[in-house]
XYZ file of C-alpha atoms in Angstrom:
413
model
C 11.821 11.948 5.857
C 11.414 8.734 7.831
C 8.934 6.125 6.644
C 6.582 4.413 8.954
C 5.497 0.792 9.446
C 2.027 0.449 8.052
C 2.131 2.809 5.028
C -1.578 3.120 5.841
C -3.080 5.996 3.985
C -1.273 6.815 0.775
C -4.695 7.237 -0.786
C -4.873 10.742 -2.098
C -7.710 12.980 -1.278
C -7.443 15.319 -4.273
C -9.751 18.292 -3.965
C -12.697 18.570 -6.270
C -10.951 21.311 -8.288
C -7.801 19.343 -8.607
C -9.696 16.156 -9.510
C -11.468 17.896 -12.367
C -8.143 19.222 -13.608
C -6.637 15.719 -13.559
C -9.452 13.514 -14.733
C -11.911 15.516 -16.761
C -9.334 17.052 -19.020
C -8.749 13.658 -20.647
C -11.622 11.455 -19.532
C -11.240 8.497 -21.874
C -7.543 7.674 -21.660
C -6.585 3.919 -21.897
C -3.485 1.877 -22.018
C -3.366 0.111 -25.371
C -1.405 -2.636 -27.020
C -0.061 -1.829 -30.502
C -0.899 -4.145 -33.386
C -2.731 -7.379 -32.786
C -1.387 -8.091 -29.264
C -4.140 -8.942 -26.850
C -2.377 -9.855 -23.616
C 0.903 -9.914 -21.791
C 2.533 -11.321 -18.667
C 5.342 -9.640 -16.773
C 7.060 -10.265 -13.456
C 6.782 -7.997 -10.487
C 8.613 -7.549 -7.199
C 6.699 -7.976 -3.973
C 8.055 -6.004 -0.983
C 6.035 -5.450 2.195
C 2.981 -6.743 0.356
C 3.377 -4.028 -2.312
C 3.470 -4.860 -6.018
C 6.347 -3.072 -7.753
C 6.352 -2.900 -11.601
C 8.724 -1.313 -14.130
C 7.258 1.758 -15.800
C 8.696 3.901 -18.619
C 7.817 7.595 -18.674
C 8.392 9.770 -21.732
C 10.944 7.321 -23.015
C 12.927 7.218 -19.786
C 13.223 4.376 -17.301
C 12.388 1.865 -16.231
C 11.192 3.403 -13.002
C 9.835 1.446 -10.027
C 6.109 2.153 -9.550
C 3.754 0.578 -7.009
C 0.736 -0.888 -8.777
C -2.018 0.449 -6.590
C -5.822 0.164 -6.800
C -6.062 2.920 -4.185
C -5.103 5.778 -6.476
C -6.673 7.439 -9.535
C -4.217 9.522 -11.544
C -0.618 8.460 -12.096
C 1.366 9.851 -9.170
C 5.052 10.713 -9.395
C 6.481 10.917 -5.828
C 10.196 11.085 -6.615
C 10.751 14.526 -8.177
C 14.369 13.642 -9.078
C 13.061 11.968 -12.256
C 11.041 14.962 -13.450
C 13.924 16.941 -14.947
C 14.427 14.268 -17.627
C 10.746 14.218 -18.693
C 10.830 17.466 -20.678
C 7.527 18.717 -19.236
C 6.506 22.181 -20.403
C 3.116 22.803 -18.817
C 3.059 22.060 -15.108
C 0.095 23.510 -13.269
C 0.573 24.110 -9.545
C -2.224 22.833 -7.251
C -2.837 22.163 -3.586
C -3.572 18.622 -2.406
C -4.719 17.370 0.937
C -5.156 13.951 2.533
C -5.412 11.949 5.700
C -3.179 12.879 8.563
C -2.041 15.860 10.584
C -0.845 18.744 8.539
C -1.715 21.293 5.911
C -2.199 21.062 2.193
C 0.934 20.326 0.208
C 2.159 21.590 -3.111
C 1.868 19.483 -6.231
C 1.755 19.897 -10.010
C -0.571 18.572 -12.616
C 0.519 17.375 -16.040
C -1.155 15.867 -19.101
C 2.145 15.576 -20.992
C 3.057 12.173 -19.632
C 3.492 9.178 -22.003
C 3.758 5.951 -19.977
C 4.535 2.357 -20.950
C 4.348 -0.924 -19.056
C 5.386 -3.935 -20.922
C 4.068 -3.477 -24.437
C 1.014 -1.424 -23.234
C 1.221 2.361 -23.568
C -0.835 5.457 -22.885
C -0.432 9.047 -24.043
C -1.330 12.073 -21.944
C -2.140 10.118 -18.836
C -3.414 12.513 -16.077
C -0.556 12.822 -13.624
C 0.046 14.377 -10.237
C 3.652 15.228 -9.366
C 4.337 15.897 -5.719
C 6.762 18.766 -5.036
C 8.153 16.816 -2.082
C 8.270 13.076 -1.492
C 6.049 13.183 1.607
C 5.678 9.387 1.578
C 9.384 8.521 1.652
C 8.405 5.347 -0.198
C 12.006 4.235 -0.922
C 12.777 4.366 2.785
C 9.652 2.335 3.589
C 10.114 -0.285 0.898
C 13.933 -0.507 0.901
C 14.273 -0.097 -2.888
C 14.009 3.050 -4.987
C 10.316 3.926 -5.667
C 9.320 6.663 -8.029
C 5.532 6.686 -7.900
C 2.141 4.985 -7.989
C 0.163 3.566 -10.969
C -3.480 2.937 -10.466
C -6.837 3.430 -12.113
C -5.829 4.096 -15.729
C -4.027 0.723 -15.827
C -6.713 -1.298 -14.080
C -9.522 0.284 -16.131
C -7.769 -0.594 -19.432
C -7.429 -4.324 -19.003
C -8.563 -7.378 -17.132
C -5.734 -7.583 -14.612
C -4.573 -10.707 -12.768
C -2.232 -10.394 -9.800
C -0.634 -13.730 -9.190
C 0.904 -13.033 -5.796
C 2.348 -16.481 -5.344
C 4.101 -16.533 -8.714
C 4.750 -12.745 -8.648
C 3.336 -12.423 -12.133
C 1.156 -9.678 -13.523
C -1.121 -10.753 -16.383
C -3.295 -8.357 -18.317
C -5.483 -8.589 -21.397
C -7.884 -6.512 -23.384
C -11.412 -6.557 -21.841
C -12.961 -7.707 -25.115
C -10.761 -10.828 -25.133
C -12.866 -13.690 -23.806
C -11.056 -15.797 -21.225
C -12.101 -18.088 -18.400
C -11.334 -16.365 -15.074
C -10.602 -18.572 -12.092
C -11.874 -17.690 -8.647
C -14.931 -16.565 -6.801
C -16.680 -13.579 -8.411
C -17.022 -10.655 -6.032
C -19.114 -7.611 -7.083
C -17.257 -4.315 -6.951
C -18.232 -0.698 -7.440
C -15.942 1.884 -9.050
C -16.283 5.202 -7.309
C -13.868 8.169 -7.707
C -11.680 5.854 -9.793
C -11.244 3.345 -6.944
C -12.840 -0.107 -6.400
C -15.152 -0.741 -3.434
C -16.700 -3.957 -2.078
C -18.646 -5.216 0.900
C -17.198 -7.391 3.716
C -18.945 -8.785 6.774
C -17.830 -8.896 10.368
C -19.292 -9.387 13.864
C -19.194 -6.212 16.004
C -19.735 -6.731 19.719
C -23.153 -5.440 20.736
C -24.138 -4.740 17.127
C -24.198 -8.189 15.557
C -23.002 -8.967 12.000
C -22.645 -5.860 9.832
C -21.970 -5.393 6.172
C -19.138 -2.838 5.689
C -18.193 -0.905 2.598
C -14.475 -0.839 2.075
C -12.150 0.512 -0.638
C -9.967 -2.292 -2.121
C -6.422 -0.934 -1.746
C -3.614 -3.283 -2.611
C -1.200 -0.343 -2.264
C -1.738 -0.263 1.504
C 0.256 -2.908 3.243
C -2.012 -3.371 6.276
C -4.845 -5.968 6.553
C -7.874 -3.728 7.181
C -8.424 -0.217 8.503
C -11.779 0.483 10.090
C -12.599 4.157 10.119
C -16.343 4.991 10.687
C -19.557 3.268 11.511
C -22.919 5.011 11.171
C -21.031 8.371 10.789
C -19.266 7.859 14.140
C -15.829 6.518 15.058
C -15.596 2.785 14.461
C -15.784 1.111 17.880
C -12.309 -0.057 19.011
C -12.045 -3.427 20.846
C -10.960 -3.212 24.479
C -7.856 -5.307 23.799
C -5.998 -2.800 21.662
C -2.763 -0.847 21.613
C -1.883 2.633 20.492
C 0.203 2.749 17.357
C 1.553 4.960 14.641
C -0.503 3.675 11.683
C 1.254 5.280 8.734
C 1.854 8.336 6.764
C -0.905 10.281 4.979
C -0.615 12.966 2.351
C -0.907 15.544 5.124
C 1.293 13.880 7.724
C 1.450 11.044 10.348
C -1.605 9.079 11.223
C -2.036 7.883 14.799
C -4.601 5.379 16.048
C -5.004 1.891 17.546
C -4.423 -1.652 16.548
C -6.554 -4.662 17.618
C -7.802 -8.001 16.333
C -11.053 -9.015 14.660
C -12.199 -12.515 15.592
C -13.379 -13.130 12.007
C -13.890 -11.270 8.795
C -15.833 -12.583 5.742
C -14.706 -11.616 2.245
C -17.107 -13.226 -0.198
C -17.442 -16.769 1.071
C -13.932 -16.695 2.559
C -13.596 -16.401 6.343
C -10.377 -14.947 7.797
C -9.757 -15.356 11.542
C -7.886 -13.321 14.135
C -7.275 -10.461 11.725
C -5.095 -7.530 12.658
C -7.215 -4.329 12.290
C -6.256 -0.675 12.363
C -8.295 2.209 13.788
C -7.098 5.649 12.720
C -7.812 8.540 15.090
C -11.230 9.893 14.198
C -10.635 13.632 14.114
C -7.281 13.454 12.255
C -8.107 10.817 9.671
C -11.314 8.805 9.918
C -13.692 11.813 9.894
C -12.240 12.812 6.478
C -13.565 9.588 4.941
C -17.227 10.321 5.792
C -17.961 12.014 2.462
C -16.875 8.845 0.669
C -19.619 6.876 2.433
C -17.338 4.031 3.368
C -16.422 2.188 6.530
C -12.781 1.327 5.882
C -9.894 0.178 3.747
C -9.081 -3.394 2.764
C -5.322 -3.729 2.330
C -2.699 -6.012 0.914
C -2.032 -8.091 4.077
C -5.416 -9.677 3.210
C -5.299 -9.357 -0.553
C -1.961 -11.154 -0.907
C -3.660 -14.334 0.507
C -5.423 -14.600 -2.840
C -4.531 -14.578 -6.496
C -6.793 -11.848 -7.764
C -8.292 -10.791 -11.084
C -9.724 -7.277 -11.410
C -12.363 -6.641 -14.102
C -13.270 -2.983 -13.722
C -15.328 -2.928 -16.911
C -17.722 -5.524 -15.612
C -17.520 -4.534 -11.943
C -16.123 -7.813 -10.631
C -13.107 -8.989 -8.706
C -12.233 -12.712 -8.680
C -10.562 -14.262 -5.642
C -8.732 -17.594 -5.624
C -7.009 -18.299 -2.327
C -3.348 -19.222 -2.424
C -0.936 -20.924 -0.035
C -0.704 -17.744 2.076
C -4.404 -17.897 2.969
C -3.839 -19.549 6.347
C -0.813 -17.525 7.233
C -1.309 -16.087 10.824
C -1.907 -12.388 11.042
C 0.999 -10.962 13.087
C 1.821 -7.501 14.348
C 5.364 -6.204 15.051
C 6.587 -7.803 18.320
C 9.540 -5.441 18.984
C 7.831 -2.162 19.340
C 10.116 -0.351 16.858
C 9.928 0.836 13.331
C 12.761 0.581 10.772
C 13.508 2.636 7.762
C 16.232 2.577 5.128
C 18.245 5.751 4.949
C 19.520 4.885 1.490
C 17.766 2.142 -0.555
C 21.032 1.480 -2.455
C 23.399 1.177 0.501
C 20.931 -0.659 2.798
C 21.512 1.270 6.010
C 18.775 0.433 8.473
C 17.808 2.920 11.215
C 15.181 2.936 13.987
C 12.621 5.648 13.283
C 10.175 5.138 16.123
C 9.946 3.231 19.430
C 6.635 2.431 21.146
C 6.461 3.171 24.901
C 6.778 0.189 27.245
C 7.784 -2.101 24.357
C 10.526 -4.778 24.124
C 12.651 -2.213 22.242
C 12.502 0.124 25.251
C 13.374 -2.690 27.623
C 16.367 -3.559 25.441
C 17.694 -0.025 25.593
C 17.347 0.766 21.912
C 16.878 4.352 20.763
C 15.563 6.281 17.832
C 18.346 6.889 15.205
C 20.313 3.786 16.256
C 21.704 2.143 13.103
C 21.123 -1.602 12.889
C 24.306 -3.389 11.827
C 23.217 -6.989 12.283
C 20.441 -9.146 13.701
C 21.285 -12.551 15.084
C 24.730 -12.192 13.482
C 23.311 -11.612 9.965
C 24.780 -8.385 8.672
C 22.412 -5.651 7.524
C 24.070 -5.388 4.119
C 22.899 -8.966 3.280
C 19.255 -8.330 4.246
C 16.305 -6.595 2.688
C 13.711 -4.648 4.628
C 11.433 -7.624 4.241
C 14.070 -9.752 6.096
C 14.268 -7.236 8.894
C 10.507 -7.023 9.238
C 10.277 -10.881 9.458
C 12.827 -10.897 12.314
C 10.755 -8.352 14.281
C 7.567 -10.461 14.104
C 9.199 -13.836 14.196
C 7.884 -15.502 17.336
C 6.553 -14.570 20.702
C 9.366 -14.947 23.297
C 12.079 -15.155 20.675
C 15.353 -13.531 21.605
C 17.210 -11.375 19.034
C 20.783 -10.132 19.265
C 21.070 -6.812 17.565
C 24.299 -4.963 16.870
C 23.847 -1.208 16.501
C 25.890 1.845 15.757
C 25.086 4.686 18.146
C 26.952 7.794 17.214
C 30.077 5.795 16.323
C 29.883 3.411 19.260
C 29.303 -0.294 18.595
C 26.783 -1.831 21.006
C 25.084 -5.227 21.251
C 21.543 -5.276 22.452
C 19.315 -8.227 23.427
C 15.638 -7.932 22.687
C 13.001 -10.446 23.623
C 9.972 -10.325 21.226
C 6.565 -10.046 22.718
C 3.169 -10.538 21.133
C 1.579 -7.212 22.066
C -1.841 -7.746 20.433
């Protein structure tokens, strides 16, 4: 399965029956340190704005898991690791989500013992997808085995130092001075929510309720307003926004003149608008307006304190980094995260990629004479949003034929 550029809605909409099976069966599970340990610091990898941490499961690993405020139960997306976990009681369930498509098959387990650093948890409620519908490894460019969310964040006070790529966590009862501006949050359905403010043409300044989702690599997704589709600015482009649990999510991309998060004002923000019928309508029952993602969150060093319903923001050196959208009109995925083979998965109509004569399934061999094998997916993404008017020389393999294509990047939004 090919990954898509925004990785927008990996949030799982587990049905009420499934949710009760996962959560209520063991409703007080916590990660704990053994002995007198009160805190720990570990390093993490940051790829496409996503925090990747090492997790051990049932004594096996380490496995690469995305640390994700946007999910509740532990989610195993790579079924290849399941055979070594010695699970005996897997309950089949149906799960649905945002996107075009039907429910998919999954399994529920309460036999998972997980460990991150020196913190461990027994019988963590876990959803195991029967098929890796997200193709996370292809999207990120390194092997990804799943998502870790609520049960970790609810166990500790958690600091994400994005600039230093360090994860610090300590027991909630341990008194520590927390740096940053305190932002009230609400925990609903095992996910954190907050209010942001923005000016909407014709409607003035509005307070919007958004889920805080550091596991979504976009800046902000705006879904509904007053139970109607969120108004899309005139200056927008159609785009494939990501992959949901039930399939692709289409929509539009535009810019917000300004967005206020706490006392912080962000200007010229890239915003996503998922198609209402296929995605946004499904968020109505959550009583929210949108989804605040990692393209904004990585501009801060953040401390999450679920127990006291606060998030603390301290802006870092990325705060004034311009918000940029892809300037090529093509999306890239990694066919094999170990061999680093980059392929074109999608090309937008009337884009620079079309003008350059590039096609879906072309394999990228080099960009500006830098061979693909020496690059990460992060490197490739930076090339494709480098500078308006910048010329790239791309060597491709098209069914065994070596071709050199010239593409002139264009700021499309």
